[in-house]
Amino acid sequence: EVQLVESGGGLVQPGGSLRLSCTVSGFIFANFAVTWVRQAPGRGLQWVATMTETGHVAHYADSVRGRFTVSADNSRNTLYMQMNSLKVDDTAVYYCTTGSGWNDPWGQGTLVTVSS
Amino acid sequence: DIHMTQSPSTLSASVGDRVTITCRASESISDWLAWYQQKPGRAPNVLIYKTSNLGSEVPSRFSGSGFGTEFTLTISSLQPDDFATYYCQQYSSYPRTFGQGTEVKV
């Protein structure tokens, strides 16, 4: 069974940093794309970033490019998203999911709150 | 960026109703469209990919159609478990974009 588990969320002040982790099991991690999608409280889904066939090319939403960086540790079956210069508007539940196109399955999400 | 517009934003329906949700893309996306269902406090779950292909273990009452810029998700007979929010998503190009969501409620 394919599973994804996010961690690393929490409360951070504006301008601060966090690193999210997405640990996957049940498939060969390096052969799949992994995507981050976020959802602000009470709002819809917003695509954030995709790393294709983990470790190759990364794509980013304009709103996070230059501040967020995705990376992969294939030996740990884990994808990371380093989030710097966080803004209040980055407050959201962050989901990781497999696929560079349609996405399935999804993790349970981790909440990032950016507030002073 | 490709803008995705869903209609309606909210839909009131009853068990047994046939429900149709429309998704329009601001430019042609061929058939690179997915539909997701999300319940409160839960992660989204894929219903349909590539416009009309059912996700794993998705009931056959769900169906999708369309091409280019106009797409529909149809629930043939609404069940109690189907009251949720539905999102379309294009994956024709980056950035991937979602519709704003359609809440199906009683």
PDB file of N, CA and C in Angstrom, chain A residues 10-16 86-89 91 112-116:
ATOM      1  N   GLY A  10       4.142  23.685  11.816  1.00  0.00           N
ATOM      2  CA  GLY A  10       4.139  24.342  13.127  1.00  0.00           C
ATOM      3  C   GLY A  10       3.896  25.824  12.994  1.00  0.00           C
ATOM      4  N   LEU A  11       4.117  26.516  14.106  1.00  0.00           N
ATOM      5  CA  LEU A  11       3.934  27.967  14.161  1.00  0.00           C
ATOM      6  C   LEU A  11       5.278  28.652  13.949  1.00  0.00           C
ATOM      7  N   VAL A  12       5.308  29.607  13.060  1.00  0.00           N
ATOM      8  CA  VAL A  12       6.543  30.331  12.775  1.00  0.00           C
ATOM      9  C   VAL A  12       6.197  31.801  12.556  1.00  0.00           C
ATOM     10  N   GLN A  13       7.110  32.665  12.895  1.00  0.00           N
ATOM     11  CA  GLN A  13       6.896  34.101  12.695  1.00  0.00           C
ATOM     12  C   GLN A  13       7.135  34.491  11.238  1.00  0.00           C
ATOM     13  N   PRO A  14       6.501  35.552  10.796  1.00  0.00           N
ATOM     14  CA  PRO A  14       6.793  36.042   9.437  1.00  0.00           C
ATOM     15  C   PRO A  14       8.286  36.269   9.256  1.00  0.00           C
ATOM     16  N   GLY A  15       8.778  35.837   8.092  1.00  0.00           N
ATOM     17  CA  GLY A  15      10.207  35.930   7.818  1.00  0.00           C
ATOM     18  C   GLY A  15      10.993  34.706   8.236  1.00  0.00           C
ATOM     19  N   GLY A  16      10.358  33.818   8.978  1.00  0.00           N
ATOM     20  CA  GLY A  16      11.035  32.620   9.467  1.00  0.00           C
ATOM     21  C   GLY A  16      11.074  31.502   8.453  1.00  0.00           C
ATOM     22  N   LEU A  86       9.028  33.108   5.168  1.00  0.00           N
ATOM     23  CA  LEU A  86       7.606  32.790   5.214  1.00  0.00           C
ATOM     24  C   LEU A  86       6.760  34.031   5.444  1.00  0.00           C
ATOM     25  N   LYS A  87       5.584  34.006   4.813  1.00  0.00           N
ATOM     26  CA  LYS A  87       4.642  35.108   4.895  1.00  0.00           C
ATOM     27  C   LYS A  87       3.348  34.619   5.539  1.00  0.00           C
ATOM     28  N   VAL A  88       2.571  35.555   6.050  1.00  0.00           N
ATOM     29  CA  VAL A  88       1.279  35.197   6.644  1.00  0.00           C
ATOM     30  C   VAL A  88       0.429  34.421   5.629  1.00  0.00           C
ATOM     31  N   ASP A  89       0.523  34.804   4.353  1.00  0.00           N
ATOM     32  CA  ASP A  89      -0.254  34.144   3.300  1.00  0.00           C
ATOM     33  C   ASP A  89       0.174  32.711   3.041  1.00  0.00           C
ATOM     34  N   THR A  91       0.250  30.532   5.372  1.00  0.00           N
ATOM     35  CA  THR A  91      -0.481  29.733   6.340  1.00  0.00           C
ATOM     36  C   THR A  91      -1.444  28.787   5.619  1.00  0.00           C
ATOM     37  N   VAL A 112       0.913  24.536   8.645  1.00  0.00           N
ATOM     38  CA  VAL A 112       1.904  25.594   8.816  1.00  0.00           C
ATOM     39  C   VAL A 112       1.153  26.880   9.129  1.00  0.00           C
ATOM     40  N   THR A 113       1.505  27.473  10.255  1.00  0.00           N
ATOM     41  CA  THR A 113       0.884  28.733  10.656  1.00  0.00           C
ATOM     42  C   THR A 113       1.960  29.798  10.744  1.00  0.00           C
ATOM     43  N   VAL A 114       1.803  30.852   9.955  1.00  0.00           N
ATOM     44  CA  VAL A 114       2.756  31.957   9.969  1.00  0.00           C
ATOM     45  C   VAL A 114       2.065  33.148  10.628  1.00  0.00           C
ATOM     46  N   SER A 115       2.530  33.476  11.808  1.00  0.00           N
ATOM     47  CA  SER A 115       1.878  34.530  12.574  1.00  0.00           C
ATOM     48  C   SER A 115       2.846  35.100  13.600  1.00  0.00           C
ATOM     49  N   SER A 116       2.677  36.370  13.892  1.00  0.00           N
ATOM     50  CA  SER A 116       3.505  37.002  14.920  1.00  0.00           C
ATOM     51  C   SER A 116       2.791  36.956  16.269  1.00  0.00           C
TER      52      SER A 116
END
